[in-house]
Amino acid sequence: MHHIVIVGGGFAGVWSAASAARVRGDAAIRITLVSPGTDLVLRPRLYEAEPERALVPLKRILEPVGVEHVQATVTEIDTAGRRVVTGDGEVLAYDRLVLATGSQLIRPQLPGAERVFDVDTLDGAVALRDHLRGRTGFTAVVVGAGFTGLEVATELAGRGRVILADRSAVVGPELGDGPRPAIEAALDRLGVERRLGTTVTEVKDGSVRWADGTWSEADAVIWTAGLRASPLTAHVEGPRDRLGRLEVDARLRVSPDVFAAGDTAAARLDAGHVTVQSCQYAVPMGRTAGHNAAADLLGLPLIDFAPGPYVTDIDLGGAGAVFTRGWDRRVESTGADGKLVKQWIMEKIHPPVDDAEEILNAAAYVYVVIPGAREL
Ligand SMILES: Cc1cc2nc3c(=O)[nH]c(=O)nc-3n(C[C@H](O)[C@H](O)[C@H](O)COP(=O)(O)OP(=O)(O)OC[C@H]3O[C@@H](n4cnc5c(N)ncnc54)[C@H](O)[C@@H]3O)c2cc1C
């Protein structure tokens, strides 16, 4: 019997599995998803006050559609021998592999790095929540004023003093000029302080040292700067981008037997753009890679990756959210309207559970148009 092995149980892995199961129908293809945890972790929700709400049990998605789950960490991929090896020594042979092991925060290398918190993983987010639980009047230093740093800083604002730091001279350096006035207005409104053009160089119990040698009080330091593709990408041959992502073709193929999806893969969208590490791409990439892995084994036509238009929606805590469309990030809504769209997105990223038909139908959609606040 043919075997599709999907490594990773995030958005890309789960939707690869559901999509492959949909294309398989009654055909004799075994589909196995390997991931260390028992849950799909909705990483975009980890900055919220209760990170456990970001969990969806994998068995409620995989079991109804006949996908096996091996709870393990893959430590080796042997593309020549078409097999993966887990940390427990289990060997899984595959006919088609989908690599969907996501990305991880680049942890800082500095004195006191062990005291630094993050919201990159469930464990990290829970540790931060527990550290600050029931406390007010604390000082939190959030390093990185990008998407995640802005969401963490604005979520914590109001409970304590928040200092948002970035090496760049502006907040949201990668978000461009479009949303910046709305972001700055929200930070002002929430009283989030900024330390720009600098970074933290040392963390002690209760304080941080800045690049200029001065110290500030800090009860918590939260690092959000810098994501890199999973180290497992190094086990697959092929060109990579500066984030360590494998370059894939329009069908999300790295090589004849290997597909990559989500944060492990860089897919070209047009002459000037490649996918951004985000769930808005991980979901349709997963659906496309899973579809193609199964279709290829069945001799059916493969599909090209065709995502919806690029959008961003940054949660700004008590100041709402800023929603943009297009690569120039034109602001479409701010404040409560932006938040309405954010809430819609946060609901939509929850996959259906328990009902096989609903899960398989959802796996068919590769193109989702995000409505504006007026349509909601
Ligand atoms: C705080 C935060 C906020 C975010 N906000 C947004 C947002 O608003 N909008 C947006 O679009 N994106 C957002 N993102 C980014 C988004 O979460 C990621 O792009 C998305 O999760 C990528 O999905 P993925 O399936 O590729 O990888 P992941 O979600 O990283 O999942 C990877 C999976 O692979 C598993 N895995 C890893 N290594 C191995 C191994 N060796 N063996 C087996 N399994 C392994 C992991 O356990 C996990 O199950 C945010 C991320 C964070 C951290």
Short mmCIF file of C-alpha atoms and ligand atoms in Angstrom, two decimals:
data_model
loop_
_atom_site.label_atom_id
_atom_site.label_comp_id
_atom_site.label_asym_id
_atom_site.label_seq_id
_atom_site.Cartn_x
_atom_site.Cartn_y
_atom_site.Cartn_z
CA MET A 1 0.00 0.00 0.00
CA HIS A 2 1.28 3.52 -0.82
CA HIS A 3 2.18 5.64 2.17
CA ILE A 4 2.09 9.44 2.56
CA VAL A 5 4.00 10.67 5.59
CA ILE A 6 3.38 14.21 6.78
CA VAL A 7 5.87 15.55 9.31
CA GLY A 8 4.43 18.33 11.50
CA GLY A 9 1.05 18.84 13.14
CA GLY A 10 0.59 22.59 12.67
CA PHE A 11 -1.67 24.32 10.14
CA ALA A 12 0.29 23.05 7.15
CA GLY A 13 0.54 19.46 8.41
CA VAL A 14 -3.08 19.12 9.49
CA TRP A 15 -4.44 20.57 6.25
CA SER A 16 -2.05 18.43 4.19
CA ALA A 17 -3.44 15.38 5.96
CA ALA A 18 -7.09 16.36 5.46
CA SER A 19 -6.51 17.29 1.83
CA ALA A 20 -4.64 14.06 1.06
CA ALA A 21 -7.47 12.11 2.72
CA ARG A 22 -10.01 13.94 0.57
CA VAL A 23 -8.19 13.11 -2.68
CA ARG A 24 -7.56 9.50 -1.55
CA GLY A 25 -11.26 8.71 -1.25
CA ASP A 26 -11.51 4.92 -1.08
CA ALA A 27 -8.10 4.28 -2.65
CA ALA A 28 -5.57 2.18 -0.75
CA ILE A 29 -3.22 4.88 0.51
CA ARG A 30 -2.06 5.04 4.10
CA ILE A 31 -1.64 8.57 5.49
CA THR A 32 0.40 9.18 8.64
CA LEU A 33 1.04 12.49 10.40
CA VAL A 34 4.03 12.62 12.77
CA SER A 35 4.24 15.32 15.44
CA PRO A 36 5.44 15.36 19.04
CA GLY A 37 2.28 16.83 20.57
CA THR A 38 -1.31 15.66 20.82
CA ASP A 39 -2.71 19.04 19.69
CA LEU A 40 -2.73 21.45 16.81
CA VAL A 41 -1.34 24.62 18.39
CA LEU A 42 -2.90 27.74 16.86
CA ARG A 43 0.27 29.82 17.21
CA PRO A 44 -1.40 33.11 16.18
CA ARG A 45 -3.40 32.93 19.42
CA LEU A 46 -0.44 32.38 21.76
CA TYR A 47 -0.09 36.08 22.65
CA GLU A 48 -3.56 35.98 24.22
CA ALA A 49 -4.06 35.94 28.00
CA GLU A 50 -5.14 32.25 28.06
CA PRO A 51 -2.85 30.39 25.62
CA GLU A 52 -4.47 27.00 26.30
CA ARG A 53 -7.42 28.22 24.21
CA ALA A 54 -5.12 27.88 21.22
CA LEU A 55 -5.25 24.06 21.30
CA VAL A 56 -7.28 21.72 19.09
CA PRO A 57 -6.82 17.96 19.77
CA LEU A 58 -5.29 16.39 16.66
CA LYS A 59 -7.30 13.20 17.03
CA ARG A 60 -10.54 15.17 16.57
CA ILE A 61 -9.32 16.22 13.11
CA LEU A 62 -7.29 13.19 12.01
CA GLU A 63 -9.32 10.22 13.26
CA PRO A 64 -12.57 11.13 11.45
CA VAL A 65 -10.75 11.31 8.11
CA GLY A 66 -8.71 8.13 8.62
CA VAL A 67 -5.26 9.64 9.17
CA GLU A 68 -2.93 7.92 11.65
CA HIS A 69 -1.05 10.02 14.16
CA VAL A 70 2.40 8.95 15.33
CA GLN A 71 3.30 11.01 18.38
CA ALA A 72 7.04 11.51 17.92
CA THR A 73 9.74 13.90 16.81
CA VAL A 74 11.39 13.17 13.50
CA THR A 75 15.16 13.35 13.85
CA GLU A 76 16.27 12.18 10.42
CA ILE A 77 14.96 12.27 6.87
CA ASP A 78 16.60 9.93 4.38
CA THR A 79 15.33 11.14 1.02
CA ALA A 80 17.39 8.58 -0.94
CA GLY A 81 15.93 5.70 1.10
CA ARG A 82 12.48 7.40 1.30
CA ARG A 83 12.14 7.03 5.07
CA VAL A 84 12.01 9.14 8.19
CA VAL A 85 13.37 8.16 11.60
CA THR A 86 11.86 9.34 14.88
CA GLY A 87 13.62 10.10 18.16
CA ASP A 88 12.34 6.76 19.48
CA GLY A 89 14.07 4.95 16.61
CA GLU A 90 10.86 4.19 14.71
CA VAL A 91 11.38 4.09 10.95
CA LEU A 92 8.56 5.15 8.64
CA ALA A 93 8.96 4.44 4.93
CA TYR A 94 7.14 6.80 2.58
CA ASP A 95 6.18 7.09 -1.06
CA ARG A 96 5.48 10.82 -0.71
CA LEU A 97 6.65 13.07 2.11
CA VAL A 98 5.18 16.42 3.14
CA LEU A 99 7.58 18.41 5.31
CA ALA A 100 5.54 20.78 7.49
CA THR A 101 7.63 21.23 10.64
CA GLY A 102 7.09 24.99 10.77
CA SER A 103 9.42 27.56 12.23
CA GLN A 104 10.89 28.55 15.53
CA LEU A 105 12.04 31.70 17.27
CA ILE A 106 15.76 32.35 17.19
CA ARG A 107 16.49 32.54 20.92
CA PRO A 108 18.94 35.31 21.88
CA GLN A 109 22.49 34.45 22.91
CA LEU A 110 23.15 36.86 25.76
CA PRO A 111 23.91 36.73 29.47
CA GLY A 112 20.69 35.83 31.28
CA ALA A 113 19.06 34.38 28.12
CA GLU A 114 17.48 31.66 30.28
CA ARG A 115 15.32 34.38 31.90
CA VAL A 116 13.87 35.46 28.55
CA PHE A 117 10.23 34.56 27.80
CA ASP A 118 8.58 34.00 24.43
CA VAL A 119 5.15 33.33 22.94
CA ASP A 120 6.48 31.12 20.17
CA THR A 121 5.36 27.82 21.65
CA LEU A 122 2.57 26.81 24.00
CA ASP A 123 5.10 26.11 26.78
CA GLY A 124 6.65 29.54 26.31
CA ALA A 125 3.29 31.32 26.37
CA VAL A 126 2.14 29.39 29.45
CA ALA A 127 5.40 30.18 31.30
CA LEU A 128 4.90 33.90 30.61
CA ARG A 129 1.26 33.78 31.64
CA ASP A 130 2.15 31.97 34.90
CA HIS A 131 4.99 34.41 35.64
CA LEU A 132 2.66 37.41 35.35
CA ARG A 133 -0.52 35.77 36.63
CA GLY A 134 -2.41 38.00 39.05
CA ARG A 135 0.30 40.66 38.89
CA THR A 136 -0.23 44.29 37.95
CA GLY A 137 2.18 47.18 38.01
CA PHE A 138 5.00 45.07 36.55
CA THR A 139 7.46 46.29 33.93
CA ALA A 140 7.64 44.17 30.78
CA VAL A 141 10.22 44.66 28.05
CA VAL A 142 9.10 43.29 24.68
CA VAL A 143 11.99 42.87 22.23
CA GLY A 144 11.01 43.12 18.56
CA ALA A 145 8.41 45.64 17.38
CA GLY A 146 7.19 43.47 14.50
CA PHE A 147 3.86 41.69 14.20
CA THR A 148 4.20 39.46 17.29
CA GLY A 149 5.94 42.08 19.46
CA LEU A 150 3.16 44.59 18.79
CA GLU A 151 0.50 42.02 19.69
CA VAL A 152 2.24 41.04 22.93
CA ALA A 153 2.99 44.62 23.97
CA THR A 154 -0.56 45.85 23.40
CA GLU A 155 -2.03 42.77 25.11
CA LEU A 156 0.07 43.47 28.25
CA ALA A 157 -0.52 47.25 28.21
CA GLY A 158 -2.80 48.39 30.99
CA ARG A 159 -1.61 45.69 33.37
CA GLY A 160 1.81 47.23 33.81
CA ARG A 161 4.49 49.38 32.22
CA VAL A 162 5.39 48.05 28.77
CA ILE A 163 8.58 48.99 26.91
CA LEU A 164 8.69 47.92 23.26
CA ALA A 165 12.22 47.72 21.84
CA ASP A 166 13.58 47.25 18.34
CA ARG A 167 16.95 47.61 16.63
CA SER A 168 15.12 49.51 13.90
CA ALA A 169 14.40 53.23 14.23
CA VAL A 170 10.67 52.63 13.66
CA VAL A 171 7.99 50.28 14.95
CA GLY A 172 6.79 47.58 12.55
CA PRO A 173 9.88 47.92 10.35
CA GLU A 174 8.77 45.09 8.05
CA LEU A 175 5.18 46.26 7.89
CA GLY A 176 6.01 49.36 5.86
CA ASP A 177 4.70 52.92 6.16
CA GLY A 178 1.00 52.14 5.55
CA PRO A 179 -0.12 50.87 8.96
CA ARG A 180 2.53 52.71 11.03
CA PRO A 181 0.47 55.83 11.93
CA ALA A 182 -2.37 53.62 13.19
CA ILE A 183 0.09 51.46 15.15
CA GLU A 184 1.81 54.47 16.72
CA ALA A 185 -1.53 56.04 17.65
CA ALA A 186 -2.56 52.78 19.34
CA LEU A 187 0.75 52.51 21.25
CA ASP A 188 0.36 56.14 22.43
CA ARG A 189 -3.20 55.52 23.48
CA LEU A 190 -2.22 52.43 25.49
CA GLY A 191 0.86 54.09 26.99
CA VAL A 192 3.33 51.61 25.46
CA GLU A 193 6.82 53.14 25.68
CA ARG A 194 9.28 52.67 22.79
CA ARG A 195 13.05 52.16 22.82
CA LEU A 196 14.07 52.18 19.18
CA GLY A 197 17.45 51.79 17.51
CA THR A 198 18.65 49.57 20.36
CA THR A 199 18.34 46.12 21.86
CA VAL A 200 18.69 44.24 25.12
CA THR A 201 22.20 42.88 25.77
CA GLU A 202 21.81 41.30 29.22
CA VAL A 203 18.96 40.12 31.42
CA LYS A 204 19.18 39.92 35.20
CA ASP A 205 16.54 39.09 37.75
CA GLY A 206 14.45 42.29 37.65
CA SER A 207 16.46 44.33 35.14
CA VAL A 208 17.80 44.54 31.59
CA ARG A 209 20.87 46.17 30.13
CA TRP A 210 20.55 48.08 26.86
CA ALA A 211 23.11 48.30 24.06
CA ASP A 212 24.30 51.70 25.38
CA GLY A 213 25.13 50.13 28.77
CA THR A 214 22.23 51.68 30.71
CA TRP A 215 19.87 49.51 32.79
CA SER A 216 16.07 49.45 33.15
CA GLU A 217 13.82 47.69 35.60
CA ALA A 218 12.16 44.63 34.00
CA ASP A 219 10.03 41.94 35.63
CA ALA A 220 9.67 40.10 32.33
CA VAL A 221 11.56 40.22 29.04
CA ILE A 222 9.67 38.76 26.08
CA TRP A 223 11.68 38.03 22.92
CA THR A 224 9.76 38.13 19.64
CA ALA A 225 12.46 39.03 17.10
CA GLY A 226 13.55 36.51 14.46
CA LEU A 227 11.92 33.33 13.14
CA ARG A 228 13.74 30.55 11.31
CA ALA A 229 12.46 27.51 9.43
CA SER A 230 12.58 24.18 11.30
CA PRO A 231 16.09 22.63 11.39
CA LEU A 232 14.65 19.52 9.73
CA THR A 233 14.72 21.42 6.42
CA ALA A 234 18.50 20.76 6.46
CA HIS A 235 17.77 17.04 5.89
CA VAL A 236 16.26 17.75 2.48
CA GLU A 237 18.48 18.80 -0.40
CA GLY A 238 17.56 21.90 -2.33
CA PRO A 239 17.97 25.65 -2.44
CA ARG A 240 16.93 27.62 0.65
CA ASP A 241 16.18 31.25 1.39
CA ARG A 242 17.67 33.40 4.19
CA LEU A 243 15.06 32.06 6.66
CA GLY A 244 16.19 28.49 5.96
CA ARG A 245 13.00 27.71 3.99
CA LEU A 246 13.12 25.21 1.14
CA GLU A 247 12.31 26.68 -2.24
CA VAL A 248 9.35 24.86 -3.76
CA ASP A 249 7.80 24.92 -7.21
CA ALA A 250 4.21 25.92 -8.03
CA ARG A 251 3.01 22.49 -6.85
CA LEU A 252 5.01 22.86 -3.61
CA ARG A 253 7.47 20.20 -4.62
CA VAL A 254 11.09 20.17 -3.50
CA SER A 255 11.92 16.94 -5.35
CA PRO A 256 9.83 14.22 -7.02
CA ASP A 257 8.87 12.55 -3.71
CA VAL A 258 9.06 15.48 -1.30
CA PHE A 259 6.68 18.40 -0.84
CA ALA A 260 7.10 21.21 1.69
CA ALA A 261 4.39 23.50 3.08
CA GLY A 262 3.90 26.27 5.62
CA ASP A 263 6.81 27.96 7.37
CA THR A 264 9.34 25.39 6.07
CA ALA A 265 8.71 26.38 2.44
CA ALA A 266 9.17 29.46 0.27
CA ALA A 267 6.76 29.50 -2.67
CA ARG A 268 6.95 32.17 -5.33
CA LEU A 269 3.69 34.13 -5.62
CA ASP A 270 4.58 36.52 -8.44
CA ALA A 271 7.67 38.15 -9.91
CA GLY A 272 8.31 40.18 -6.74
CA HIS A 273 6.94 38.16 -3.84
CA VAL A 274 7.30 34.85 -2.05
CA THR A 275 5.09 33.49 0.72
CA VAL A 276 5.40 35.02 4.18
CA GLN A 277 5.62 32.76 7.25
CA SER A 278 2.00 33.00 8.31
CA CYS A 279 -1.08 30.84 8.73
CA GLN A 280 -2.71 32.60 5.80
CA TYR A 281 -0.17 30.78 3.63
CA ALA A 282 0.41 27.67 5.78
CA VAL A 283 -3.26 26.62 5.45
CA PRO A 284 -3.56 26.76 1.63
CA MET A 285 -0.02 25.43 1.22
CA GLY A 286 -0.94 22.46 3.37
CA ARG A 287 -4.09 21.83 1.34
CA THR A 288 -2.16 22.07 -1.92
CA ALA A 289 0.76 19.84 -0.81
CA GLY A 290 -1.55 17.17 0.62
CA HIS A 291 -3.69 17.22 -2.51
CA ASN A 292 -0.66 16.86 -4.75
CA ALA A 293 0.97 14.10 -2.69
CA ALA A 294 -2.17 11.95 -3.02
CA ALA A 295 -2.98 12.96 -6.61
CA ASP A 296 0.55 12.08 -7.69
CA LEU A 297 0.25 8.54 -6.30
CA LEU A 298 -3.14 8.11 -7.98
CA GLY A 299 -2.04 9.46 -11.36
CA LEU A 300 -4.44 12.43 -11.07
CA PRO A 301 -3.63 16.00 -12.18
CA LEU A 302 -1.68 18.09 -9.68
CA ILE A 303 -2.83 21.59 -8.72
CA ASP A 304 -0.86 24.83 -8.50
CA PHE A 305 -0.66 26.75 -5.25
CA ALA A 306 -3.15 29.64 -5.56
CA PRO A 307 -3.62 31.57 -2.32
CA GLY A 308 -5.92 34.54 -1.74
CA PRO A 309 -4.64 38.12 -1.77
CA TYR A 310 -2.14 39.09 0.94
CA VAL A 311 -3.58 40.73 4.05
CA THR A 312 -2.37 41.51 7.56
CA ASP A 313 -4.36 42.15 10.71
CA ILE A 314 -2.43 43.18 13.80
CA ASP A 315 -4.21 42.97 17.12
CA LEU A 316 -3.57 46.15 19.12
CA GLY A 317 -5.21 45.04 22.37
CA GLY A 318 -7.51 47.68 23.87
CA ALA A 319 -6.91 49.92 20.83
CA GLY A 320 -8.52 47.44 18.39
CA ALA A 321 -6.56 46.18 15.39
CA VAL A 322 -5.19 47.42 12.07
CA PHE A 323 -6.22 45.48 8.96
CA THR A 324 -4.35 45.93 5.67
CA ARG A 325 -4.66 44.55 2.16
CA GLY A 326 -2.03 44.14 -0.54
CA TRP A 327 1.76 44.09 -0.51
CA ASP A 328 1.82 47.85 0.04
CA ARG A 329 -0.30 47.19 3.17
CA ARG A 330 -3.03 49.71 2.52
CA VAL A 331 -4.96 50.24 5.73
CA GLU A 332 -8.54 49.12 5.26
CA SER A 333 -9.78 49.35 8.83
CA THR A 334 -8.52 50.26 12.28
CA GLY A 335 -9.83 50.24 15.85
CA ALA A 336 -13.01 48.27 16.49
CA ASP A 337 -13.53 47.57 12.75
CA GLY A 338 -10.04 46.11 12.43
CA LYS A 339 -10.71 44.00 15.52
CA LEU A 340 -13.91 42.62 14.00
CA VAL A 341 -11.90 41.28 11.06
CA LYS A 342 -9.22 39.91 13.43
CA GLN A 343 -11.87 38.05 15.42
CA TRP A 344 -13.28 36.62 12.17
CA ILE A 345 -9.79 35.39 11.20
CA MET A 346 -9.14 33.92 14.66
CA GLU A 347 -12.40 31.96 14.42
CA LYS A 348 -11.69 30.80 10.86
CA ILE A 349 -8.26 29.38 11.72
CA HIS A 350 -9.97 26.80 13.97
CA PRO A 351 -10.42 23.73 11.77
CA PRO A 352 -13.69 21.83 11.96
CA VAL A 353 -13.54 18.79 14.25
CA ASP A 354 -15.25 15.38 14.65
CA ASP A 355 -17.31 15.54 11.43
CA ALA A 356 -15.48 13.84 8.53
CA GLU A 357 -17.59 15.46 5.82
CA GLU A 358 -17.07 18.93 7.22
CA ILE A 359 -13.31 18.42 7.56
CA LEU A 360 -12.94 16.99 4.04
CA ASN A 361 -15.08 19.75 2.53
CA ALA A 362 -13.02 22.41 4.27
CA ALA A 363 -9.84 20.78 2.93
CA ALA A 364 -11.05 21.45 -0.62
CA TYR A 365 -10.91 25.21 -0.31
CA VAL A 366 -7.55 26.59 -1.24
CA TYR A 367 -8.60 30.20 -1.80
CA VAL A 368 -10.19 32.17 1.06
CA VAL A 369 -11.20 35.80 0.62
CA ILE A 370 -11.00 37.66 3.91
CA PRO A 371 -13.98 40.00 4.22
CA GLY A 372 -13.68 43.62 5.26
CA ALA A 373 -15.38 44.95 8.41
CA ARG A 374 -18.33 46.26 6.36
CA GLU A 375 -19.13 42.76 5.03
CA LEU A 376 -19.07 41.18 8.48
C1 LIG B 1 2.58 34.74 18.60
C2 LIG B 1 2.36 34.47 17.13
C3 LIG B 1 1.39 35.20 16.43
C4 LIG B 1 1.17 34.94 15.09
N1 LIG B 1 0.19 35.65 14.45
C5 LIG B 1 -0.11 35.35 13.17
C6 LIG B 1 -1.20 36.00 12.52
O1 LIG B 1 -1.88 36.86 13.11
N2 LIG B 1 -1.48 35.67 11.24
C7 LIG B 1 -0.75 34.73 10.58
O2 LIG B 1 -1.06 34.45 9.41
N3 LIG B 1 0.29 34.10 11.16
C8 LIG B 1 0.63 34.39 12.44
N4 LIG B 1 1.67 33.73 13.05
C9 LIG B 1 2.49 32.79 12.26
C10 LIG B 1 1.83 31.43 12.17
O3 LIG B 1 1.49 30.97 13.45
C11 LIG B 1 2.78 30.45 11.50
O4 LIG B 1 3.15 30.97 10.26
C12 LIG B 1 2.08 29.10 11.32
O5 LIG B 1 1.84 28.53 12.58
C13 LIG B 1 2.91 28.17 10.45
O6 LIG B 1 2.26 26.93 10.37
P1 LIG B 1 3.09 25.61 10.10
O7 LIG B 1 2.12 24.49 10.10
O8 LIG B 1 3.97 25.81 8.95
O9 LIG B 1 4.08 25.47 11.35
P2 LIG B 1 3.83 25.40 12.90
O10 LIG B 1 2.56 26.02 13.30
O11 LIG B 1 5.12 25.92 13.47
O12 LIG B 1 3.71 23.84 13.19
C14 LIG B 1 4.84 23.00 13.07
C15 LIG B 1 4.48 21.62 13.55
O13 LIG B 1 5.57 20.75 13.32
C16 LIG B 1 5.88 20.03 14.51
N5 LIG B 1 7.30 19.70 14.47
C17 LIG B 1 8.35 20.55 14.56
N6 LIG B 1 9.50 19.84 14.47
C18 LIG B 1 9.15 18.54 14.32
C19 LIG B 1 9.89 17.35 14.17
N7 LIG B 1 11.22 17.34 14.14
N8 LIG B 1 9.21 16.19 14.04
C20 LIG B 1 7.85 16.17 14.04
N9 LIG B 1 7.11 17.28 14.18
C21 LIG B 1 7.75 18.44 14.32
C22 LIG B 1 5.47 20.99 15.61
O14 LIG B 1 5.28 20.30 16.84
C23 LIG B 1 4.17 21.52 15.03
O15 LIG B 1 3.14 20.59 15.22
C24 LIG B 1 1.93 33.95 14.41
C25 LIG B 1 2.91 33.22 15.10
C26 LIG B 1 3.13 33.46 16.44
C27 LIG B 1 4.18 32.66 17.18
#
